[in-house]
Amino acid sequence: MTETRKIIEREVLMNGTQAVANAAMYADVDVVAAYPIRPYTEVMDTISKLIADGELDAEFIVAEGEHGQFETVKHASLVGARTLVGSSGVGWLYAMEAIVVTATDRAPVVAIIGNRALDDPGAYGVEHNDAMMVRDVGWLLAWVDTAQEAFDTTLIAYRVGEDPRVLVPVGISMDGGFLTHSEQIVRLPPKELVKDFLPPYNRGKYLVHPDNPITVAPQVNEDWVMEIRRQHDEAVERARGVIVEAYESFKKVFGRYPGSTSEIEMPENPFVEPFMIDDAEIVLIGMGTVSKPMKVAIKKMRNQGYKVGMLRIRWFRPFPTQDVIKYLSQAKVVCVIDRDYSIGSPNRGGVIYHEIRSSLYDLDQRPKVLNFIGGLGGREITIQDVEKIIKIGYEHRDTPITKPVYWVGVRGDPW
């Protein structure tokens, strides 16, 4: 437990994208590369206004497309500039070549991903498959569920990604529409405190500069690729400890745990948010704003005698395997709500479902795991949907699972 101090914060009404932009201004970013695609775009709208109003001194570069957008920040990061970039849906995927080499070149870019369905068919609503396209290539990935958490996590992203022990890019995912456009009260700490939390970005001997001739991205093939991949994996693993340090430091500097406010008490765990989980027989799993209907339904069902709780995943990469084991090993049934899909996968389940099952597989006694795919294309997951999920979980408490995967509210497929 770290010591906290009383800080007078400013309350501002803003949405999730505006919160990220303001955090980037607090972090004093040097280079911002923009290209529009909803629902992330308001990050760039807000940044451009902050620059125009003289609140931020940064290079604002409008690229010709997403590929150029991400190439711009990658190169800027390698020469020592603190950067911000972002995209959504197919825009994020259009930049995928640049996004992958941003990680393999160890450029600690910070990107906001306003989660959006992948066209076709056209859809602006939230799905998580866009951000998950980088889950295996060395990006750190966090999912936030409030504007406050978006602001706080952005500052943390710079500190973690730029740490010399890590040096990898960080993606901050937020649900399109549900968080990118919904306004909430955000507590902004005094800007002068940021220097006590976020040191200057310093690449040291890895800085690309005429006075420091080094080779970046050489052709190495079978001679060195395996060693480089292993080094990258070890950097992401080291990020676990760096993330813990960053959250503790945030609390010490700003006087509250990241994501928490005087009204919201966030459990002191960077990687997951447990909710009413201690005696829970049925545990719901989810990422992002689905936690809101989950919490309401859990409180309601608790009043009816159901022992149910929730575990929200805050950091998806590195995956919180030990926290998953800690909080789920005593549960009877785990109900994973995926706002994504993995077509053709084992059991035809979602991505998080498979990550949870894999984390629990080596336990001698492990809970049953059910999967609920829902909310695709921006469709709402209602409190009533969650109540039904909880009841299905209870039905399988003492009976074998015959149907592991449900699609929530699909026409023509009663569930």
Short mmCIF file of C-alpha atoms in Angstrom, two decimals:
data_model
loop_
_atom_site.label_atom_id
_atom_site.label_comp_id
_atom_site.label_asym_id
_atom_site.label_seq_id
_atom_site.Cartn_x
_atom_site.Cartn_y
_atom_site.Cartn_z
CA MET A 1 0.00 0.00 0.00
CA THR A 2 1.52 3.30 -1.07
CA GLU A 3 1.15 6.61 0.69
CA THR A 4 -1.38 8.98 -0.89
CA ARG A 5 -1.71 12.74 -0.71
CA LYS A 6 -4.62 15.11 -1.17
CA ILE A 7 -4.65 16.64 -4.64
CA ILE A 8 -7.11 19.27 -5.84
CA GLU A 9 -8.34 18.13 -9.24
CA ARG A 10 -10.39 19.97 -11.85
CA GLU A 11 -13.69 18.40 -12.88
CA VAL A 12 -14.35 18.52 -16.63
CA LEU A 13 -17.15 16.97 -18.67
CA MET A 14 -15.63 15.06 -21.57
CA ASN A 15 -15.93 11.83 -23.51
CA GLY A 16 -13.37 9.05 -23.79
CA THR A 17 -11.61 10.40 -26.87
CA GLN A 18 -11.34 13.89 -25.39
CA ALA A 19 -9.90 12.35 -22.23
CA VAL A 20 -7.14 10.65 -24.23
CA ALA A 21 -6.36 13.90 -26.07
CA ASN A 22 -6.08 15.84 -22.82
CA ALA A 23 -3.81 13.17 -21.35
CA ALA A 24 -1.59 13.41 -24.42
CA MET A 25 -1.44 17.18 -23.86
CA TYR A 26 -0.45 16.52 -20.23
CA ALA A 27 2.25 14.14 -21.52
CA ASP A 28 3.51 16.95 -23.80
CA VAL A 29 3.57 14.83 -26.95
CA ASP A 30 5.87 15.99 -29.74
CA VAL A 31 4.30 14.47 -32.88
CA VAL A 32 0.69 13.58 -33.64
CA ALA A 33 -0.29 11.83 -36.89
CA ALA A 34 -3.95 11.95 -37.88
CA TYR A 35 -6.30 10.44 -40.42
CA PRO A 36 -10.05 10.40 -39.87
CA ILE A 37 -12.26 7.39 -39.29
CA ARG A 38 -15.02 7.23 -36.77
CA PRO A 39 -15.39 6.63 -33.88
CA TYR A 40 -11.83 7.49 -32.79
CA THR A 41 -11.57 10.76 -34.76
CA GLU A 42 -12.45 13.15 -31.96
CA VAL A 43 -9.09 12.46 -30.38
CA MET A 44 -7.51 14.29 -33.29
CA ASP A 45 -10.19 16.99 -33.36
CA THR A 46 -9.45 17.73 -29.71
CA ILE A 47 -5.66 17.63 -30.15
CA SER A 48 -5.82 20.07 -33.06
CA LYS A 49 -7.91 22.46 -30.95
CA LEU A 50 -5.46 22.21 -28.04
CA ILE A 51 -2.64 23.12 -30.43
CA ALA A 52 -4.63 25.98 -31.98
CA ASP A 53 -5.44 27.33 -28.51
CA GLY A 54 -1.77 27.28 -27.54
CA GLU A 55 -2.20 24.61 -24.86
CA LEU A 56 0.02 22.09 -26.69
CA ASP A 57 3.14 22.62 -28.79
CA ALA A 58 3.33 19.63 -31.13
CA GLU A 59 3.71 18.73 -34.80
CA PHE A 60 0.25 17.80 -36.12
CA ILE A 61 0.64 15.84 -39.34
CA VAL A 62 -2.38 14.84 -41.42
CA ALA A 63 -1.35 11.71 -43.31
CA GLU A 64 -2.58 10.54 -46.71
CA GLY A 65 -4.03 7.42 -45.10
CA GLU A 66 -3.65 5.16 -42.08
CA HIS A 67 -0.52 3.40 -43.36
CA GLY A 68 1.32 6.69 -43.69
CA GLN A 69 -0.14 7.83 -40.40
CA PHE A 70 1.43 4.96 -38.47
CA GLU A 71 4.69 5.10 -40.43
CA THR A 72 4.99 8.76 -39.42
CA VAL A 73 4.79 8.12 -35.70
CA LYS A 74 7.00 5.05 -35.88
CA HIS A 75 9.86 7.03 -37.41
CA ALA A 76 9.25 10.00 -35.13
CA SER A 77 9.40 7.70 -32.11
CA LEU A 78 12.68 6.15 -33.26
CA VAL A 79 14.32 9.60 -33.40
CA GLY A 80 13.17 10.39 -29.88
CA ALA A 81 9.77 12.07 -30.26
CA ARG A 82 6.85 11.25 -27.98
CA THR A 83 3.95 10.42 -30.27
CA LEU A 84 0.19 9.90 -30.42
CA VAL A 85 -1.74 8.12 -33.14
CA GLY A 86 -4.97 6.20 -33.47
CA SER A 87 -7.61 4.66 -35.67
CA SER A 88 -10.64 2.38 -35.75
CA GLY A 89 -11.92 -0.73 -37.52
CA VAL A 90 -10.69 -1.19 -41.08
CA GLY A 91 -8.57 1.96 -40.81
CA TRP A 92 -6.51 0.23 -38.11
CA LEU A 93 -6.20 -2.81 -40.36
CA TYR A 94 -5.24 -0.73 -43.42
CA ALA A 95 -2.19 0.34 -41.43
CA MET A 96 -1.36 -3.19 -40.29
CA GLU A 97 2.04 -3.47 -42.02
CA ALA A 98 3.21 -0.29 -40.29
CA ILE A 99 1.55 -1.30 -37.03
CA VAL A 100 3.37 -4.62 -36.90
CA VAL A 101 6.82 -3.13 -37.58
CA THR A 102 6.17 -0.41 -35.01
CA ALA A 103 6.24 -3.21 -32.48
CA THR A 104 9.12 -5.18 -33.98
CA ASP A 105 11.19 -1.98 -34.31
CA ARG A 106 10.47 -1.36 -30.60
CA ALA A 107 8.96 2.11 -31.08
CA PRO A 108 6.88 3.01 -27.98
CA VAL A 109 4.09 4.73 -29.86
CA VAL A 110 0.81 5.25 -27.97
CA ALA A 111 -2.30 4.57 -30.05
CA ILE A 112 -5.98 5.01 -29.27
CA ILE A 113 -8.21 2.39 -30.87
CA GLY A 114 -11.87 3.38 -30.99
CA ASN A 115 -13.24 -0.14 -31.34
CA ARG A 116 -15.38 -0.55 -34.43
CA ALA A 117 -16.77 -3.45 -36.46
CA LEU A 118 -14.75 -4.61 -39.45
CA ASP A 119 -16.52 -3.84 -42.74
CA ASP A 120 -18.23 -5.42 -44.73
CA PRO A 121 -21.11 -5.04 -44.12
CA GLY A 122 -20.74 -1.43 -43.09
CA ALA A 123 -21.05 -0.86 -39.37
CA TYR A 124 -19.75 1.89 -37.11
CA GLY A 125 -20.63 0.10 -33.88
CA VAL A 126 -18.23 -1.48 -31.46
CA GLU A 127 -16.52 -4.84 -31.85
CA HIS A 128 -13.15 -5.76 -30.36
CA ASN A 129 -11.74 -7.67 -33.32
CA ASP A 130 -9.99 -4.60 -34.72
CA ALA A 131 -7.64 -4.09 -31.77
CA MET A 132 -7.22 -7.82 -31.27
CA MET A 133 -5.52 -8.09 -34.65
CA VAL A 134 -2.28 -7.08 -32.86
CA ARG A 135 -2.63 -9.37 -29.87
CA ASP A 136 0.13 -11.70 -31.14
CA VAL A 137 2.70 -9.23 -32.50
CA GLY A 138 4.09 -7.53 -29.41
CA TRP A 139 1.81 -4.58 -28.65
CA LEU A 140 0.63 -3.93 -25.11
CA LEU A 141 -3.17 -3.66 -25.09
CA ALA A 142 -5.40 -2.11 -22.43
CA TRP A 143 -9.21 -1.85 -22.45
CA VAL A 144 -10.78 1.06 -20.55
CA ASP A 145 -14.41 1.46 -19.51
CA THR A 146 -14.65 5.08 -18.31
CA ALA A 147 -13.34 8.42 -19.53
CA GLN A 148 -11.40 8.73 -16.27
CA GLU A 149 -9.71 5.43 -16.89
CA ALA A 150 -8.97 6.55 -20.46
CA PHE A 151 -7.20 9.69 -19.19
CA ASP A 152 -5.25 7.86 -16.51
CA THR A 153 -4.30 4.91 -18.71
CA THR A 154 -2.96 7.19 -21.44
CA LEU A 155 -0.45 8.72 -19.02
CA ILE A 156 0.44 5.23 -17.81
CA ALA A 157 0.85 4.02 -21.40
CA TYR A 158 3.62 6.56 -22.05
CA ARG A 159 5.41 5.66 -18.85
CA VAL A 160 5.23 1.90 -19.45
CA GLY A 161 5.90 1.84 -23.20
CA GLU A 162 8.84 4.24 -23.00
CA ASP A 163 10.47 2.46 -20.05
CA PRO A 164 13.94 1.24 -21.18
CA ARG A 165 13.03 -2.24 -19.93
CA VAL A 166 10.03 -2.34 -22.30
CA LEU A 167 10.18 -0.06 -25.39
CA VAL A 168 7.09 -1.41 -27.13
CA PRO A 169 3.95 0.36 -28.42
CA VAL A 170 0.79 0.56 -26.33
CA GLY A 171 -2.76 0.43 -27.65
CA ILE A 172 -5.58 1.87 -25.57
CA SER A 173 -8.87 0.35 -26.65
CA MET A 174 -12.25 1.84 -25.93
CA ASP A 175 -15.73 0.86 -27.05
CA GLY A 176 -16.85 2.89 -30.04
CA GLY A 177 -19.93 4.97 -29.30
CA PHE A 178 -20.40 3.68 -25.75
CA LEU A 179 -17.23 5.41 -24.52
CA THR A 180 -15.76 7.34 -27.44
CA HIS A 181 -18.84 9.57 -27.56
CA SER A 182 -20.42 9.42 -24.10
CA GLU A 183 -19.56 12.32 -21.79
CA GLN A 184 -18.60 11.80 -18.17
CA ILE A 185 -16.99 13.81 -15.40
CA VAL A 186 -13.19 13.45 -15.55
CA ARG A 187 -10.88 14.61 -12.77
CA LEU A 188 -7.83 16.38 -14.20
CA PRO A 189 -4.92 16.69 -11.78
CA PRO A 190 -2.64 19.76 -11.76
CA LYS A 191 -0.57 19.49 -14.95
CA GLU A 192 2.65 20.38 -13.18
CA LEU A 193 2.49 17.05 -11.30
CA VAL A 194 2.98 15.06 -14.50
CA LYS A 195 6.73 15.67 -14.44
CA ASP A 196 6.87 13.73 -11.15
CA PHE A 197 5.19 10.74 -12.80
CA LEU A 198 6.32 10.74 -16.43
CA PRO A 199 10.05 11.16 -17.15
CA PRO A 200 11.25 12.50 -20.51
CA TYR A 201 11.32 9.94 -23.32
CA ASN A 202 14.92 8.80 -23.72
CA ARG A 203 15.90 6.00 -26.13
CA GLY A 204 19.52 6.12 -24.98
CA LYS A 205 21.80 4.08 -27.23
CA TYR A 206 18.83 3.08 -29.41
CA LEU A 207 18.21 6.64 -30.60
CA VAL A 208 18.29 7.00 -34.38
CA HIS A 209 20.53 10.01 -34.93
CA PRO A 210 23.39 10.94 -37.29
CA ASP A 211 25.75 11.02 -34.30
CA ASN A 212 24.67 7.54 -33.23
CA PRO A 213 24.84 5.27 -36.30
CA ILE A 214 22.86 2.10 -35.63
CA THR A 215 20.93 -0.34 -37.80
CA VAL A 216 17.18 -0.67 -37.43
CA ALA A 217 15.26 -3.51 -39.06
CA PRO A 218 18.14 -5.22 -40.89
CA GLN A 219 17.63 -8.33 -43.06
CA VAL A 220 18.54 -11.14 -40.66
CA ASN A 221 16.38 -14.12 -41.69
CA GLU A 222 17.15 -17.42 -39.92
CA ASP A 223 20.35 -16.04 -38.38
CA TRP A 224 18.71 -13.74 -35.80
CA VAL A 225 14.91 -13.58 -36.15
CA MET A 226 14.28 -16.16 -33.42
CA GLU A 227 16.49 -14.33 -30.95
CA ILE A 228 14.80 -11.01 -31.79
CA ARG A 229 11.33 -12.52 -31.32
CA ARG A 230 12.43 -13.96 -27.98
CA GLN A 231 13.80 -10.59 -26.85
CA HIS A 232 10.51 -8.95 -27.83
CA ASP A 233 8.52 -11.52 -25.85
CA GLU A 234 10.74 -10.97 -22.81
CA ALA A 235 10.18 -7.19 -23.05
CA VAL A 236 6.40 -7.69 -22.98
CA GLU A 237 6.80 -10.02 -20.00
CA ARG A 238 8.91 -7.39 -18.20
CA ALA A 239 6.09 -4.94 -18.82
CA ARG A 240 4.03 -6.71 -16.13
CA GLY A 241 6.31 -5.43 -13.39
CA VAL A 242 6.65 -2.01 -15.02
CA ILE A 243 2.85 -1.68 -15.17
CA VAL A 244 2.59 -2.44 -11.44
CA GLU A 245 5.27 0.17 -10.71
CA ALA A 246 3.49 2.73 -12.86
CA TYR A 247 0.13 2.27 -11.10
CA GLU A 248 1.75 2.56 -7.68
CA SER A 249 3.65 5.65 -8.75
CA PHE A 250 0.47 7.17 -10.21
CA LYS A 251 -1.27 6.75 -6.87
CA LYS A 252 1.66 8.29 -5.02
CA VAL A 253 1.93 11.30 -7.33
CA PHE A 254 -1.75 12.01 -8.04
CA GLY A 255 -3.26 10.84 -4.75
CA ARG A 256 -5.63 8.21 -6.14
CA TYR A 257 -5.43 4.80 -7.81
CA PRO A 258 -5.73 4.94 -11.62
CA GLY A 259 -9.35 4.80 -12.75
CA SER A 260 -10.70 5.68 -9.32
CA THR A 261 -12.34 8.91 -8.21
CA SER A 262 -14.10 10.08 -5.07
CA GLU A 263 -17.22 8.33 -6.45
CA ILE A 264 -15.56 5.30 -8.06
CA GLU A 265 -13.37 3.02 -5.98
CA MET A 266 -11.16 0.94 -8.24
CA PRO A 267 -9.56 -2.20 -6.74
CA GLU A 268 -5.80 -1.81 -6.58
CA ASN A 269 -4.98 -4.26 -9.36
CA PRO A 270 -3.73 -2.87 -12.69
CA PHE A 271 -4.72 -5.89 -14.74
CA VAL A 272 -8.25 -6.81 -13.68
CA GLU A 273 -11.22 -5.32 -11.87
CA PRO A 274 -12.86 -7.86 -9.55
CA PHE A 275 -16.43 -7.02 -8.52
CA MET A 276 -18.41 -8.88 -5.80
CA ILE A 277 -16.32 -11.93 -6.56
CA ASP A 278 -15.18 -13.28 -3.17
CA ASP A 279 -17.97 -15.84 -2.69
CA ALA A 280 -19.18 -15.98 -6.28
CA GLU A 281 -20.15 -19.35 -7.74
CA ILE A 282 -20.81 -17.78 -11.13
CA VAL A 283 -18.29 -15.24 -12.45
CA LEU A 284 -18.85 -13.07 -15.51
CA ILE A 285 -15.87 -12.01 -17.64
CA GLY A 286 -15.76 -9.08 -20.04
CA MET A 287 -13.76 -6.11 -21.34
CA GLY A 288 -14.77 -2.49 -21.78
CA THR A 289 -18.15 -0.92 -21.13
CA VAL A 290 -20.02 -4.22 -20.90
CA SER A 291 -19.04 -4.03 -17.22
CA LYS A 292 -21.84 -1.50 -16.69
CA PRO A 293 -24.84 -3.79 -17.41
CA MET A 294 -22.92 -6.61 -15.77
CA LYS A 295 -22.57 -4.72 -12.48
CA VAL A 296 -26.22 -3.66 -12.45
CA ALA A 297 -27.42 -7.20 -13.16
CA ILE A 298 -25.07 -8.67 -10.55
CA LYS A 299 -26.39 -6.36 -7.82
CA LYS A 300 -29.96 -7.21 -8.80
CA MET A 301 -29.34 -10.95 -8.91
CA ARG A 302 -27.45 -10.85 -5.61
CA ASN A 303 -30.61 -9.49 -4.01
CA GLN A 304 -32.38 -12.59 -5.34
CA GLY A 305 -29.84 -14.92 -3.74
CA TYR A 306 -27.54 -15.59 -6.70
CA LYS A 307 -23.86 -15.76 -5.77
CA VAL A 308 -22.48 -14.02 -8.81
CA GLY A 309 -19.53 -11.68 -9.45
CA MET A 310 -17.48 -10.14 -12.23
CA LEU A 311 -13.89 -9.94 -13.40
CA ARG A 312 -13.19 -7.22 -15.95
CA ILE A 313 -9.97 -7.56 -17.95
CA ARG A 314 -8.12 -4.20 -17.94
CA TRP A 315 -4.89 -5.27 -19.65
CA PHE A 316 -5.28 -7.88 -22.40
CA ARG A 317 -1.56 -7.89 -23.29
CA PRO A 318 0.25 -8.92 -21.27
CA PHE A 319 -2.61 -11.25 -20.38
CA PRO A 320 -3.32 -11.42 -16.62
CA THR A 321 -3.01 -15.20 -16.35
CA GLN A 322 -2.19 -15.33 -12.64
CA ASP A 323 -5.04 -12.97 -11.74
CA VAL A 324 -7.45 -15.08 -13.78
CA ILE A 325 -6.34 -18.18 -11.88
CA LYS A 326 -6.50 -16.35 -8.54
CA TYR A 327 -10.04 -15.06 -8.97
CA LEU A 328 -11.63 -17.88 -11.00
CA SER A 329 -10.18 -21.08 -9.58
CA GLN A 330 -12.86 -21.33 -6.85
CA ALA A 331 -15.81 -20.50 -9.10
CA LYS A 332 -18.27 -23.14 -10.30
CA VAL A 333 -19.00 -21.62 -13.71
CA VAL A 334 -17.29 -18.81 -15.63
CA CYS A 335 -19.40 -16.98 -18.22
CA VAL A 336 -17.22 -15.13 -20.73
CA ILE A 337 -18.91 -12.34 -22.69
CA ASP A 338 -16.99 -11.75 -25.93
CA ARG A 339 -17.60 -8.61 -27.94
CA ASP A 340 -15.58 -10.31 -30.65
CA TYR A 341 -15.58 -13.54 -32.63
CA SER A 342 -13.07 -16.14 -33.77
CA ILE A 343 -14.82 -17.87 -36.63
CA GLY A 344 -13.77 -21.49 -37.03
CA SER A 345 -11.99 -21.66 -33.65
CA PRO A 346 -12.32 -24.53 -31.14
CA ASN A 347 -15.93 -24.76 -29.95
CA ARG A 348 -16.62 -21.84 -32.33
CA GLY A 349 -15.99 -19.51 -29.39
CA GLY A 350 -14.72 -15.96 -28.94
CA VAL A 351 -11.17 -14.78 -28.36
CA ILE A 352 -11.38 -14.04 -24.63
CA TYR A 353 -13.15 -17.36 -24.06
CA HIS A 354 -10.13 -19.21 -25.41
CA GLU A 355 -7.68 -17.09 -23.40
CA ILE A 356 -9.60 -17.83 -20.20
CA ARG A 357 -9.90 -21.57 -20.92
CA SER A 358 -6.19 -21.75 -21.68
CA SER A 359 -5.30 -19.92 -18.45
CA LEU A 360 -7.34 -22.38 -16.38
CA TYR A 361 -6.47 -25.58 -18.22
CA ASP A 362 -3.53 -26.68 -16.04
CA LEU A 363 -5.49 -26.45 -12.77
CA ASP A 364 -6.35 -29.78 -11.15
CA GLN A 365 -9.80 -28.44 -10.38
CA ARG A 366 -11.10 -25.81 -12.73
CA PRO A 367 -14.47 -24.17 -13.28
CA LYS A 368 -16.67 -24.83 -16.26
CA VAL A 369 -16.41 -22.13 -18.90
CA LEU A 370 -19.32 -20.92 -21.01
CA ASN A 371 -19.07 -18.36 -23.79
CA PHE A 372 -21.56 -15.69 -24.78
CA ILE A 373 -20.88 -13.78 -27.99
CA GLY A 374 -22.82 -10.54 -28.06
CA GLY A 375 -22.86 -6.84 -28.74
CA LEU A 376 -21.39 -7.17 -32.23
CA GLY A 377 -21.74 -4.23 -34.59
CA GLY A 378 -22.62 -2.00 -31.67
CA ARG A 379 -25.70 -3.94 -30.56
CA GLU A 380 -26.40 -3.27 -26.90
CA ILE A 381 -25.88 -5.96 -24.27
CA THR A 382 -28.73 -5.24 -21.90
CA ILE A 383 -29.17 -5.85 -18.20
CA GLN A 384 -31.79 -8.43 -19.14
CA ASP A 385 -29.26 -10.19 -21.37
CA VAL A 386 -26.80 -10.40 -18.48
CA GLU A 387 -29.49 -11.72 -16.13
CA LYS A 388 -30.20 -14.49 -18.60
CA ILE A 389 -26.49 -15.26 -18.88
CA ILE A 390 -26.29 -15.58 -15.10
CA LYS A 391 -29.26 -17.98 -15.06
CA ILE A 392 -27.70 -20.11 -17.81
CA GLY A 393 -24.52 -20.21 -15.75
CA TYR A 394 -26.47 -21.40 -12.73
CA GLU A 395 -28.19 -24.10 -14.80
CA HIS A 396 -24.73 -25.55 -15.53
CA ARG A 397 -23.46 -25.32 -11.96
CA ASP A 398 -24.15 -29.01 -11.27
CA THR A 399 -24.70 -30.35 -14.77
CA PRO A 400 -22.32 -31.03 -17.67
CA ILE A 401 -21.94 -28.44 -20.40
CA THR A 402 -23.66 -29.59 -23.57
CA LYS A 403 -23.67 -26.21 -25.33
CA PRO A 404 -20.48 -24.23 -24.62
CA VAL A 405 -21.15 -21.19 -26.79
CA TYR A 406 -24.25 -18.97 -27.03
CA TRP A 407 -24.88 -16.03 -29.34
CA VAL A 408 -26.77 -13.38 -27.40
CA GLY A 409 -30.03 -12.29 -28.97
CA VAL A 410 -29.43 -13.49 -32.53
CA ARG A 411 -32.55 -13.60 -34.71
CA GLY A 412 -33.77 -17.13 -35.33
CA ASP A 413 -31.50 -18.65 -32.66
CA PRO A 414 -33.33 -18.73 -29.31
CA TRP A 415 -30.99 -18.86 -26.36
#
